[in-house]
PDB file of C-alpha atoms in Angstrom:
ATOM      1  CA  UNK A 186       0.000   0.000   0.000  1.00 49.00           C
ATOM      2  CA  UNK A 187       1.173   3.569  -0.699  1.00 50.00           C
ATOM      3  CA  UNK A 188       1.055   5.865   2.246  1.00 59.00           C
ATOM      4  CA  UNK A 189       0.144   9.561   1.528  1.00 62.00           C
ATOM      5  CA  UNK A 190       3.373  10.575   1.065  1.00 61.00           C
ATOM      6  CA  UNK A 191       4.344   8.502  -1.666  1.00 60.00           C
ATOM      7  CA  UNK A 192       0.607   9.473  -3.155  1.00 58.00           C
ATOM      8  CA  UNK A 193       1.363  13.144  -3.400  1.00 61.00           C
ATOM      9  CA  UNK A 194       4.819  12.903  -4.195  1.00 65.00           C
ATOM     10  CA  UNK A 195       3.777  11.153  -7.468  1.00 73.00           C
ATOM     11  CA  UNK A 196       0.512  13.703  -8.274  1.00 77.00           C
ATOM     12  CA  UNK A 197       2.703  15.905 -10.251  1.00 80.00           C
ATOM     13  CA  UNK A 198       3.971  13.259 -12.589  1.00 77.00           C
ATOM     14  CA  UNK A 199       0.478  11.417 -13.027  1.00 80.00           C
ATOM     15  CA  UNK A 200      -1.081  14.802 -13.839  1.00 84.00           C
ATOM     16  CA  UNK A 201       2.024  16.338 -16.195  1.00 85.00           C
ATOM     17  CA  UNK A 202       1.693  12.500 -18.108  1.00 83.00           C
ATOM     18  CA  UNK A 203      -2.279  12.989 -17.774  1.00 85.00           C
ATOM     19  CA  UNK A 204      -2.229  16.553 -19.770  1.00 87.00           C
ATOM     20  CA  UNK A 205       0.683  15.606 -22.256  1.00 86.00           C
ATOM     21  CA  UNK A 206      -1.758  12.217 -22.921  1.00 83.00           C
ATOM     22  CA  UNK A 207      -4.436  14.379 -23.510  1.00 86.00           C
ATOM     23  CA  UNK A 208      -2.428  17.181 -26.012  1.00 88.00           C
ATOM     24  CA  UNK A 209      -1.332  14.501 -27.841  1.00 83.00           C
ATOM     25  CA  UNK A 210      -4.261  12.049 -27.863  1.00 84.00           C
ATOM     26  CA  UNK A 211      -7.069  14.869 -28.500  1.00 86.00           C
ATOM     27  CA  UNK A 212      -5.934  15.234 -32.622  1.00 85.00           C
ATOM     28  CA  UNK A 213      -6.525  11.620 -33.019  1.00 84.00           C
ATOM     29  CA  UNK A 214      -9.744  11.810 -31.304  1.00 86.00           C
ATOM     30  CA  UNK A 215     -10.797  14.390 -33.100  1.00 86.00           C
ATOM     31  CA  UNK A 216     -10.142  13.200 -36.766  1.00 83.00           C
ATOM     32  CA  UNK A 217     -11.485   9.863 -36.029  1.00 83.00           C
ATOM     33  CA  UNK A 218     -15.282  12.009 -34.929  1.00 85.00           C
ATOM     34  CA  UNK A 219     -14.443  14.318 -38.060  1.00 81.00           C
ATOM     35  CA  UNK A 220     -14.159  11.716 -40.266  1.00 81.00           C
ATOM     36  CA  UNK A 221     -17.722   9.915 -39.622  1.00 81.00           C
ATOM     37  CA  UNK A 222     -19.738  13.358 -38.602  1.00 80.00           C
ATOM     38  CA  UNK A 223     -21.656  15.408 -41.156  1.00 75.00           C
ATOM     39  CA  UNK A 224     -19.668  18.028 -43.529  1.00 74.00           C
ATOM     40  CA  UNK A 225     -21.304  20.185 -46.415  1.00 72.00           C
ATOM     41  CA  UNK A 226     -19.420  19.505 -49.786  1.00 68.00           C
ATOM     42  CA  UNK A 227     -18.258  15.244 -48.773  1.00 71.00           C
ATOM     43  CA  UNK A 228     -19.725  12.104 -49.048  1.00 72.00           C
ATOM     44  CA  UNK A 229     -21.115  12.717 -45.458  1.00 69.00           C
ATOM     45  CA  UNK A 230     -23.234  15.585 -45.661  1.00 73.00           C
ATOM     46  CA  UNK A 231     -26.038  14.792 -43.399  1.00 73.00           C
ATOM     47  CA  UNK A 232     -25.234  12.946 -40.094  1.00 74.00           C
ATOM     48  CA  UNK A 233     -23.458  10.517 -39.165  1.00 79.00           C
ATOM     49  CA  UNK A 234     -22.075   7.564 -41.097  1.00 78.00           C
ATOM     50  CA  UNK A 235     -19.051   5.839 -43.365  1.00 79.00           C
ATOM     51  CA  UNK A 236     -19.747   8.083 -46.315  1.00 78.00           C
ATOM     52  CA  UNK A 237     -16.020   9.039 -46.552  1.00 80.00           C
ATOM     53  CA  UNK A 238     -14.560   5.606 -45.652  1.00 83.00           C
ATOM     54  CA  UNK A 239     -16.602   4.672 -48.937  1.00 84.00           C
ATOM     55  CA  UNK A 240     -15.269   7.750 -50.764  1.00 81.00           C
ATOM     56  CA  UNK A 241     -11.355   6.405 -49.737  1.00 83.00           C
ATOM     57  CA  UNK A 242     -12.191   2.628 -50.652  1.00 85.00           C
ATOM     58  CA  UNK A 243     -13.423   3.566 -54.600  1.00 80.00           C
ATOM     59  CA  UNK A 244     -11.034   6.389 -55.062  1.00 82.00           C
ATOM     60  CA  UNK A 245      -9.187   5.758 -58.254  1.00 78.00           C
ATOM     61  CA  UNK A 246      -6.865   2.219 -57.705  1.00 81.00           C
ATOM     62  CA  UNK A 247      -9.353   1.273 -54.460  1.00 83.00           C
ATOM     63  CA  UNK A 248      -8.114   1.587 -51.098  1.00 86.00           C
ATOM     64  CA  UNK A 249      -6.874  -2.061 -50.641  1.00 90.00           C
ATOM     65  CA  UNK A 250      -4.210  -1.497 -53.567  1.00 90.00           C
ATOM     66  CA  UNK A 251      -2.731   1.261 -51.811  1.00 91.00           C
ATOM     67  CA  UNK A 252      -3.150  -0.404 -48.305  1.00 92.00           C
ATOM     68  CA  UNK A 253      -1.494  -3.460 -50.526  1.00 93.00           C
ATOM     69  CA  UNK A 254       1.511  -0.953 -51.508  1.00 93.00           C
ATOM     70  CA  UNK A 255       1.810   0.691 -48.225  1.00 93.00           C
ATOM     71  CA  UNK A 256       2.517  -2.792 -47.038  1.00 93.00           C
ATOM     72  CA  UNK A 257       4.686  -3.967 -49.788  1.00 94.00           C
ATOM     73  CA  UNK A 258       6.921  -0.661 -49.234  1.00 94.00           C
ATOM     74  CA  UNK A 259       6.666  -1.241 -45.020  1.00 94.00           C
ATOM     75  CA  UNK A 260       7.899  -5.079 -45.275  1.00 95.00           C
ATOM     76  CA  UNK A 261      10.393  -4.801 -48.199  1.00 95.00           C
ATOM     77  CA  UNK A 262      12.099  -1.499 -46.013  1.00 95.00           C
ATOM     78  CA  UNK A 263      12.215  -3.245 -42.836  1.00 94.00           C
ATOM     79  CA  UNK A 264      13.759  -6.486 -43.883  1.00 94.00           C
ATOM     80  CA  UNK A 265      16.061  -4.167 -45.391  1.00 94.00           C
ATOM     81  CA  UNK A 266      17.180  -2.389 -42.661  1.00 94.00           C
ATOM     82  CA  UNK A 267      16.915  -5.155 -39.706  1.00 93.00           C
ATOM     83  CA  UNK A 268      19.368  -7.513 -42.299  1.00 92.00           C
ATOM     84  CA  UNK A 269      21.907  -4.967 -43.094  1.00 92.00           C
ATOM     85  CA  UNK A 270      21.701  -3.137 -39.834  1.00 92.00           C
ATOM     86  CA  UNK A 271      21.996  -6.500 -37.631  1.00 91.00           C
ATOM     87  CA  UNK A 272      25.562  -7.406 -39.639  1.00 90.00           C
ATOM     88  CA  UNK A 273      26.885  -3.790 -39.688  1.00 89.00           C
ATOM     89  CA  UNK A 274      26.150  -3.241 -36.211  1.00 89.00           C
ATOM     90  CA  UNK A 275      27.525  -6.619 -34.916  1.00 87.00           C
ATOM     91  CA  UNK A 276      30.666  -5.930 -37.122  1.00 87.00           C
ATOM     92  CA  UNK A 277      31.105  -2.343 -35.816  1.00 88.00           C
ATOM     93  CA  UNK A 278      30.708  -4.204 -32.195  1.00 85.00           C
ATOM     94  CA  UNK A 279      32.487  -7.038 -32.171  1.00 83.00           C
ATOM     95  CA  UNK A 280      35.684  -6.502 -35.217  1.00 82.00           C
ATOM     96  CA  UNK A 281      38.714  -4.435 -35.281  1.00 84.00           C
ATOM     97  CA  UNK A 282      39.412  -3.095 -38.746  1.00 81.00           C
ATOM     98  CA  UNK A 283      41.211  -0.364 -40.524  1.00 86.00           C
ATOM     99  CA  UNK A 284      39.553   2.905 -40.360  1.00 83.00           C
ATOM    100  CA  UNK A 285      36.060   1.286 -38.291  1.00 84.00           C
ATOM    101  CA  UNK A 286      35.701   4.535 -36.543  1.00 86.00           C
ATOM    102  CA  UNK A 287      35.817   7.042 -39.118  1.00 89.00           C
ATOM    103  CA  UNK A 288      33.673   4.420 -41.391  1.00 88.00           C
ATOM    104  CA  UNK A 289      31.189   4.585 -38.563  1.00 88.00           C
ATOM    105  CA  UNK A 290      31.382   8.606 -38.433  1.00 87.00           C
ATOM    106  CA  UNK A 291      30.560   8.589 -42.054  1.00 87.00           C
ATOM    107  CA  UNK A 292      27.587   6.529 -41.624  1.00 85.00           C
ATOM    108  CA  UNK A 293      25.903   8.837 -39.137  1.00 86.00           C
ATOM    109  CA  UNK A 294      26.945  11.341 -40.942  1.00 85.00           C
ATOM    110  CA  UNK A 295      24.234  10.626 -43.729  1.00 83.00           C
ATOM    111  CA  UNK A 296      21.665  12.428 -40.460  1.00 83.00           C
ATOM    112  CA  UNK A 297      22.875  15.471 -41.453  1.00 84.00           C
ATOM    113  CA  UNK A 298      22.316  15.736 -44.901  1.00 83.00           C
ATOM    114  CA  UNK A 299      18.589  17.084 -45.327  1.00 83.00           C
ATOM    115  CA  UNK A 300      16.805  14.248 -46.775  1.00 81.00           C
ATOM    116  CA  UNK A 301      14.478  16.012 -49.609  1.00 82.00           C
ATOM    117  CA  UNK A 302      18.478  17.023 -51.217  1.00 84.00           C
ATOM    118  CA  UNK A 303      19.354  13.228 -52.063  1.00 86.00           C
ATOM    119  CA  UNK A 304      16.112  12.059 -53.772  1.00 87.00           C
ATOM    120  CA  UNK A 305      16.925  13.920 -57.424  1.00 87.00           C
ATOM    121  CA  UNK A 306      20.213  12.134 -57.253  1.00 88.00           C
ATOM    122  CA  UNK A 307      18.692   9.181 -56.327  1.00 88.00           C
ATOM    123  CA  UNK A 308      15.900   9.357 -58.622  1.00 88.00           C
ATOM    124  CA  UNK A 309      18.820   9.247 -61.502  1.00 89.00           C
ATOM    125  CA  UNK A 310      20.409   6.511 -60.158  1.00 89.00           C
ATOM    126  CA  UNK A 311      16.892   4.473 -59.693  1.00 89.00           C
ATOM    127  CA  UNK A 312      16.171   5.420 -63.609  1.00 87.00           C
ATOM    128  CA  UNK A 313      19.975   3.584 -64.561  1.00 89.00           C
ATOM    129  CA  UNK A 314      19.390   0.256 -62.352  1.00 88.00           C
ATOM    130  CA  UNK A 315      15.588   0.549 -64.011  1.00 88.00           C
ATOM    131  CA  UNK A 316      13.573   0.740 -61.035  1.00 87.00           C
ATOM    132  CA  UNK A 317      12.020   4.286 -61.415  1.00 86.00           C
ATOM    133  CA  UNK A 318       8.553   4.318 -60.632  1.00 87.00           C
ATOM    134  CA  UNK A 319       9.087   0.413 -58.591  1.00 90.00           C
ATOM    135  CA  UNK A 320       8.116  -0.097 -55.356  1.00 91.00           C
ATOM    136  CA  UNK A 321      11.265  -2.012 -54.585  1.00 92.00           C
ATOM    137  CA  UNK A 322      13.178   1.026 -55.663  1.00 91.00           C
ATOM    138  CA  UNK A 323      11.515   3.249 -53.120  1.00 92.00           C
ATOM    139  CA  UNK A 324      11.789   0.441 -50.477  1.00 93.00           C
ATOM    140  CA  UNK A 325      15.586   0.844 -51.512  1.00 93.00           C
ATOM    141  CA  UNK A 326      15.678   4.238 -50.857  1.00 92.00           C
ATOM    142  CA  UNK A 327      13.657   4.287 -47.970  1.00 93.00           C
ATOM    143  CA  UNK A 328      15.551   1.574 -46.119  1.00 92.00           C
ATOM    144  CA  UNK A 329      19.074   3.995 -47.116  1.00 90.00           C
ATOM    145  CA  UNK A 330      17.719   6.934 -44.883  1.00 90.00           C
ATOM    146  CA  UNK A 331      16.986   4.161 -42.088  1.00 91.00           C
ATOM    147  CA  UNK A 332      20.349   2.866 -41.906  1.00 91.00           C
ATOM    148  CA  UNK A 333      22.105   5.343 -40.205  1.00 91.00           C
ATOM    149  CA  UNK A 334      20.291   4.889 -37.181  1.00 90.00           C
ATOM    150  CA  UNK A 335      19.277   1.379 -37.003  1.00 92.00           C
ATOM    151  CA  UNK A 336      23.390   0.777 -37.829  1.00 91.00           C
ATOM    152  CA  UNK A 337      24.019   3.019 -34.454  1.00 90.00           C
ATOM    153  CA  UNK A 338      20.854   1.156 -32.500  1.00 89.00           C
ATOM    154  CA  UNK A 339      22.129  -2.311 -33.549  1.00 89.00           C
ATOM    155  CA  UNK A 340      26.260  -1.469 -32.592  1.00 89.00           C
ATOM    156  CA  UNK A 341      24.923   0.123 -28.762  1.00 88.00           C
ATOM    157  CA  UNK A 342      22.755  -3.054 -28.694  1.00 86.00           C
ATOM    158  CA  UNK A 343      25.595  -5.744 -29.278  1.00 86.00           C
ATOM    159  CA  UNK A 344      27.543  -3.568 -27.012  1.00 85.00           C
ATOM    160  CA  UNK A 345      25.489  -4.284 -23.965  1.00 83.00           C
ATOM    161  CA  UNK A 346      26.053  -7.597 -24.428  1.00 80.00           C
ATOM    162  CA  UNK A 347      29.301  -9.244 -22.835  1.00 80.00           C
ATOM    163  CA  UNK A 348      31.056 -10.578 -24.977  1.00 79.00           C
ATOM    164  CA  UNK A 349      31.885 -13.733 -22.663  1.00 77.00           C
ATOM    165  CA  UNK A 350      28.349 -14.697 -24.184  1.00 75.00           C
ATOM    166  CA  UNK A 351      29.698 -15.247 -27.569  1.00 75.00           C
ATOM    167  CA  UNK A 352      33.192 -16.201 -26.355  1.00 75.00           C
ATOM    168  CA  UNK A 353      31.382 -19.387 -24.431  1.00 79.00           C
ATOM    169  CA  UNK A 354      29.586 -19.730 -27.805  1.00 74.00           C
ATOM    170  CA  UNK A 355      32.848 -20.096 -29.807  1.00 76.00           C
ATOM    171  CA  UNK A 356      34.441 -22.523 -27.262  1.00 76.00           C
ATOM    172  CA  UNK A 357      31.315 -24.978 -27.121  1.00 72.00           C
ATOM    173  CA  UNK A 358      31.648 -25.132 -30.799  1.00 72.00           C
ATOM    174  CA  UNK A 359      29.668 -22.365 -32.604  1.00 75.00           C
ATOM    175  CA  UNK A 360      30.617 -20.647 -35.225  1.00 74.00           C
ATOM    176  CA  UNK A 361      30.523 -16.787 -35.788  1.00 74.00           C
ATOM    177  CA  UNK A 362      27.619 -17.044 -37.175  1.00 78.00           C
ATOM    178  CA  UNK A 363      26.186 -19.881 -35.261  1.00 76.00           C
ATOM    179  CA  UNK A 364      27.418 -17.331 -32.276  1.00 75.00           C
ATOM    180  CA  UNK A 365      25.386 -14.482 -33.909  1.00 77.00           C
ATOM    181  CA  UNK A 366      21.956 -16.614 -34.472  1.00 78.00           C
ATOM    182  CA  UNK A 367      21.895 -18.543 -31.220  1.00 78.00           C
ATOM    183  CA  UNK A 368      23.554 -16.500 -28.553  1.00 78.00           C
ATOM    184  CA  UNK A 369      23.547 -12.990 -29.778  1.00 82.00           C
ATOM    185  CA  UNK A 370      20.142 -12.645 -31.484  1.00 84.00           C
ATOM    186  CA  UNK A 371      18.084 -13.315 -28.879  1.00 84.00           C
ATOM    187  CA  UNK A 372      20.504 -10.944 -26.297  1.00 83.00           C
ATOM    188  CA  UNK A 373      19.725  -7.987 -28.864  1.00 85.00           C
ATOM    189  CA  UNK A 374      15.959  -8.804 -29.688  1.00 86.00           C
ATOM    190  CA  UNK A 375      14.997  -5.667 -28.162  1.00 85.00           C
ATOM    191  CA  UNK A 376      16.993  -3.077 -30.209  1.00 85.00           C
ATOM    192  CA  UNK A 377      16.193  -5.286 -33.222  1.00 89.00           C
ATOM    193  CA  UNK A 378      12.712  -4.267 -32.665  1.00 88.00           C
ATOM    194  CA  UNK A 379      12.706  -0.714 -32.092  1.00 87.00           C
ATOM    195  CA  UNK A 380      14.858  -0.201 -35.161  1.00 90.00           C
ATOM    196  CA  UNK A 381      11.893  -2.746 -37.162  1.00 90.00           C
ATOM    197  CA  UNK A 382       9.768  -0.335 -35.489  1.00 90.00           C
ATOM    198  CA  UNK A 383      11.504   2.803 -36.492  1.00 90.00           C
ATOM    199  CA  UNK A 384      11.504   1.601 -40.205  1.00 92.00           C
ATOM    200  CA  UNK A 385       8.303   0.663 -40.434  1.00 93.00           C
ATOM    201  CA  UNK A 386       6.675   4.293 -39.271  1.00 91.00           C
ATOM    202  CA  UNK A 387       9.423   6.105 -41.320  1.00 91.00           C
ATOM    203  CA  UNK A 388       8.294   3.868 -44.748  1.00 92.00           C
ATOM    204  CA  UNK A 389       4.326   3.895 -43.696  1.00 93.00           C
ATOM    205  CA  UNK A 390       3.908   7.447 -43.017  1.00 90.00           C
ATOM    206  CA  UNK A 391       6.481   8.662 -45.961  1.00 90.00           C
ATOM    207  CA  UNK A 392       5.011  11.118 -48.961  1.00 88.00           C
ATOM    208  CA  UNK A 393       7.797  12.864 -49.986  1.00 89.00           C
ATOM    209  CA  UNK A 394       9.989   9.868 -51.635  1.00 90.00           C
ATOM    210  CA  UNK A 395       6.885   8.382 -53.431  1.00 90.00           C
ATOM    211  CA  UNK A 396       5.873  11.676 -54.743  1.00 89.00           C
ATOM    212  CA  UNK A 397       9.202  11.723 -56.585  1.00 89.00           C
ATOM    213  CA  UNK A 398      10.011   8.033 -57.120  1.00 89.00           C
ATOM    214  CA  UNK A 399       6.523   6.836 -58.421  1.00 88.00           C
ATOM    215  CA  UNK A 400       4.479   8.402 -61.260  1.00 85.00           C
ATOM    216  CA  UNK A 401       1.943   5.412 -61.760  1.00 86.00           C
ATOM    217  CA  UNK A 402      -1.198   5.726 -59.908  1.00 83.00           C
ATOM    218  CA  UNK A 403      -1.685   2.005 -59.503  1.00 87.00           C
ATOM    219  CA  UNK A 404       1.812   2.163 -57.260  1.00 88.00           C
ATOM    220  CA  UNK A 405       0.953   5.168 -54.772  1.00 88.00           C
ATOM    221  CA  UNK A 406       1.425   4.006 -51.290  1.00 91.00           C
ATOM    222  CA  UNK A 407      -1.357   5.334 -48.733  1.00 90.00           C
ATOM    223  CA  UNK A 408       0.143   8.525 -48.176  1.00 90.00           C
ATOM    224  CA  UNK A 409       0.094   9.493 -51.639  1.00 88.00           C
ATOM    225  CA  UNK A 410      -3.024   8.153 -52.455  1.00 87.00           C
ATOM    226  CA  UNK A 411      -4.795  10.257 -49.641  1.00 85.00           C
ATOM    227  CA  UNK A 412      -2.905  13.712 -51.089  1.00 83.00           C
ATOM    228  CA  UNK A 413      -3.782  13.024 -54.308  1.00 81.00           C
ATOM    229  CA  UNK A 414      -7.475  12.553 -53.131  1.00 79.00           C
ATOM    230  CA  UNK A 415      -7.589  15.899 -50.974  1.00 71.00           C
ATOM    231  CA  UNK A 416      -8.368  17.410 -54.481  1.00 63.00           C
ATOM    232  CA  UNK A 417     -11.629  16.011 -56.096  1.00 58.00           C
ATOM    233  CA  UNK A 418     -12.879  18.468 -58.723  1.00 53.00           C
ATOM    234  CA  UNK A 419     -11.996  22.044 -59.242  1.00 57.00           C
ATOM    235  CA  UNK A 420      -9.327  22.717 -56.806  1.00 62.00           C
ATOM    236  CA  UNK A 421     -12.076  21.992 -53.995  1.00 69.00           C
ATOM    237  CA  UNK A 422     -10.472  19.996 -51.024  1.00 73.00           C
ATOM    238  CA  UNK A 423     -12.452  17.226 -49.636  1.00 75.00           C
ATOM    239  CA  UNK A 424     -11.503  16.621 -45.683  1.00 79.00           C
ATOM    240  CA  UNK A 425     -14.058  14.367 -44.855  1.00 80.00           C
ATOM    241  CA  UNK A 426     -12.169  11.730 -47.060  1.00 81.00           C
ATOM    242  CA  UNK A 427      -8.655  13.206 -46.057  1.00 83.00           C
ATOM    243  CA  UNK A 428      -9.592  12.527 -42.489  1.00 86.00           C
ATOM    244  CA  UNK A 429     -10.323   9.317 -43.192  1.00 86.00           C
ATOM    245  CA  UNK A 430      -7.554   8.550 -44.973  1.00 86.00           C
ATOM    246  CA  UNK A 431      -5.810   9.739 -41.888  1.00 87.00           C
ATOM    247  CA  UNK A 432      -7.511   7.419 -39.856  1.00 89.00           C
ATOM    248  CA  UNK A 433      -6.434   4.435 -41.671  1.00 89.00           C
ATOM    249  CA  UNK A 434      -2.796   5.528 -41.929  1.00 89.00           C
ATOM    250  CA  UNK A 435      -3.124   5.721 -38.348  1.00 88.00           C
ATOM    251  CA  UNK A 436      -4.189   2.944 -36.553  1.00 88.00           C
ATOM    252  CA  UNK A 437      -1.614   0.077 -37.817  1.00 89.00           C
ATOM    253  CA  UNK A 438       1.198   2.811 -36.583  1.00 88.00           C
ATOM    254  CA  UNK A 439      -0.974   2.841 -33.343  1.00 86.00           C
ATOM    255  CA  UNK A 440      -1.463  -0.746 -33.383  1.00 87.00           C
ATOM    256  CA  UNK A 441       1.742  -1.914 -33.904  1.00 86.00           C
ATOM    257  CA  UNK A 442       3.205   0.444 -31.512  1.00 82.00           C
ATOM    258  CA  UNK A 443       1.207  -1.103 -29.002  1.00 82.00           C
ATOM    259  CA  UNK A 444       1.826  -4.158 -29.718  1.00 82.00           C
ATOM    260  CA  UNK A 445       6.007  -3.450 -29.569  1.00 78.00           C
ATOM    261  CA  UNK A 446       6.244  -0.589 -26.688  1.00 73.00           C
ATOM    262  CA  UNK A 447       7.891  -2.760 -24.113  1.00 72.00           C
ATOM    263  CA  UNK A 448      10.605  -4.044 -26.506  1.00 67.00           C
ATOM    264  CA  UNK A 449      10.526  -0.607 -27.979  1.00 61.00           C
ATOM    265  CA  UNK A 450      12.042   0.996 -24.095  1.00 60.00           C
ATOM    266  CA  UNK A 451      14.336  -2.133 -23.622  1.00 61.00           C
ATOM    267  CA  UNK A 452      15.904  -1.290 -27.151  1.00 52.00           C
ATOM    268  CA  UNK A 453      16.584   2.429 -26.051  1.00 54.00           C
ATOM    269  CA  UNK A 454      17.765   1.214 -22.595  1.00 56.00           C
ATOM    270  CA  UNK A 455      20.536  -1.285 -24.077  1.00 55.00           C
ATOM    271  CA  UNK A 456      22.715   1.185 -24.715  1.00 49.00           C
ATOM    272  CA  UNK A 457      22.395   2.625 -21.281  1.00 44.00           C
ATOM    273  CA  UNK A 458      22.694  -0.372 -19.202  1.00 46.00           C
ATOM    274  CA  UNK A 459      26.030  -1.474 -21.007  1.00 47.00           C
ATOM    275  CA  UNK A 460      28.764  -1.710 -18.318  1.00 42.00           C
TER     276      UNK A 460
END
């Protein structure tokens, strides 16, 4: 039982959590009753109802080809970055090679290069291996920007383990790699989530990269689809559907976030555990 002490010394951090829960939560709230409540000029104009949800689900390619593509894009990046991320991290972690720091440096140092600057480049580049306008090419390019980071979370990760883990590994027989896949993987499940994680919000939510990689309809991921739809006829903008478009972009990042949040903390709290 918590004596009153303990009960007021904790009132200022329930009701600071309380009010940021709130600021953040009330947006979400809102769109989700926006997007089913009446609105002159949308598919909903007179009470309440799905009239925009149905307005999303026939717009041009139908809703479940871009919730198809979304996906596609989502699965393709995150393999991506969890396979090369997990090997470059565990070599930056566990090997001594020539010029490993300043290697390292220069992989970071892709954060500071505004992001919006490399896609022309990168569009050329796309249009000489042929996969302009290819949702593998944007999953390419989308897993690139993720590296940086999931290369740092996966080196702080393998860090925090001790290495007489993997030395026990090696004596009883293992491999490197058998070292990696039975000992290792499971020690470092935790970051290899949150970057998953990371990568999958950064490839769902992303417009900017499909509005310059892909020019077929039929391709658009979610987020582009739902821009694209703001504007029905005449310049006019129709939020009822762009809130529901919203919706649906939001709840698998809410689901899965939910599902993941405990591994998600662990993965952040590798790093500061190690020693």
């Amino acid at each position: 039982m918590l004596d009153r002490s303990q009960v007021l010394g904790r009132t200022p951090y329930y009701v600071v959590a309380g009010g940021l829960a709130v600021i953040f939560l009330f947006p979400l709230v809102w769109n989700g009753w926006a997007s089913v409540s009446e609105q002159p000029g949308t598919a909903q104009d007179s009470g309440y109802g799905l009239g925009n949800y149905r307005t999303l689900l026939d717009y041009d390619a139908g809703l479940w080809q871009y919730l198809l593509n979304s996906t596609l894009v989502s699965a393709l990046t995150v393999t991506l970055t969890l396979g090369v991320s997990l090997l470059g991290g565990y070599a930056f972690a566990r090997f001594r090679f020539p010029g490993k720091n300043l290697l390292f440096l220069l992989t970071l140092a892709i954060l500071m290069v505004p992001y919006a600057t490399l896609l022309i480049p990168l569009y050329v580049l796309l249009g000489r291996l042929h996969l302009q306008n290819s949702l593998i090419g944007l999953s390419l390019v989308l897993a690139m920007f993720q590296l940086p980071f999931a290369t740092f979370m996966m080196r702080i990760s393998f860090e925090a383990v001790p290495r007489e883990l993997e030395e026990s590994a090696l004596v009883d027989g293992c491999g490197t790699a058998g070292a990696l896949r039975r000992v290792l993987l499971p020690a470092v499940r935790p970051g290899l989530i949150t970057v998953g994680l990371f990568a999958f919000l950064a490839a769902w939510n992303d417009f900017i990269a499909p509005l310059i990689l892909i020019s077929d309809s039929e391709k658009a991921p979610l987020p582009l689809a739902v821009a694209n739809l703001r504007q029905q006829s005449m310049g006019a903008v129709d939020y009822g559907a762009t809130e529901a478009g919203v919706v649906v972009l939001a709840v698998p990042c809410l689901l899965v976030f939910l599902l993941l949040q405990r591994h998600y903390v662990r993965g952040f709290m590798s790093g500061a555990l190690k020693g």
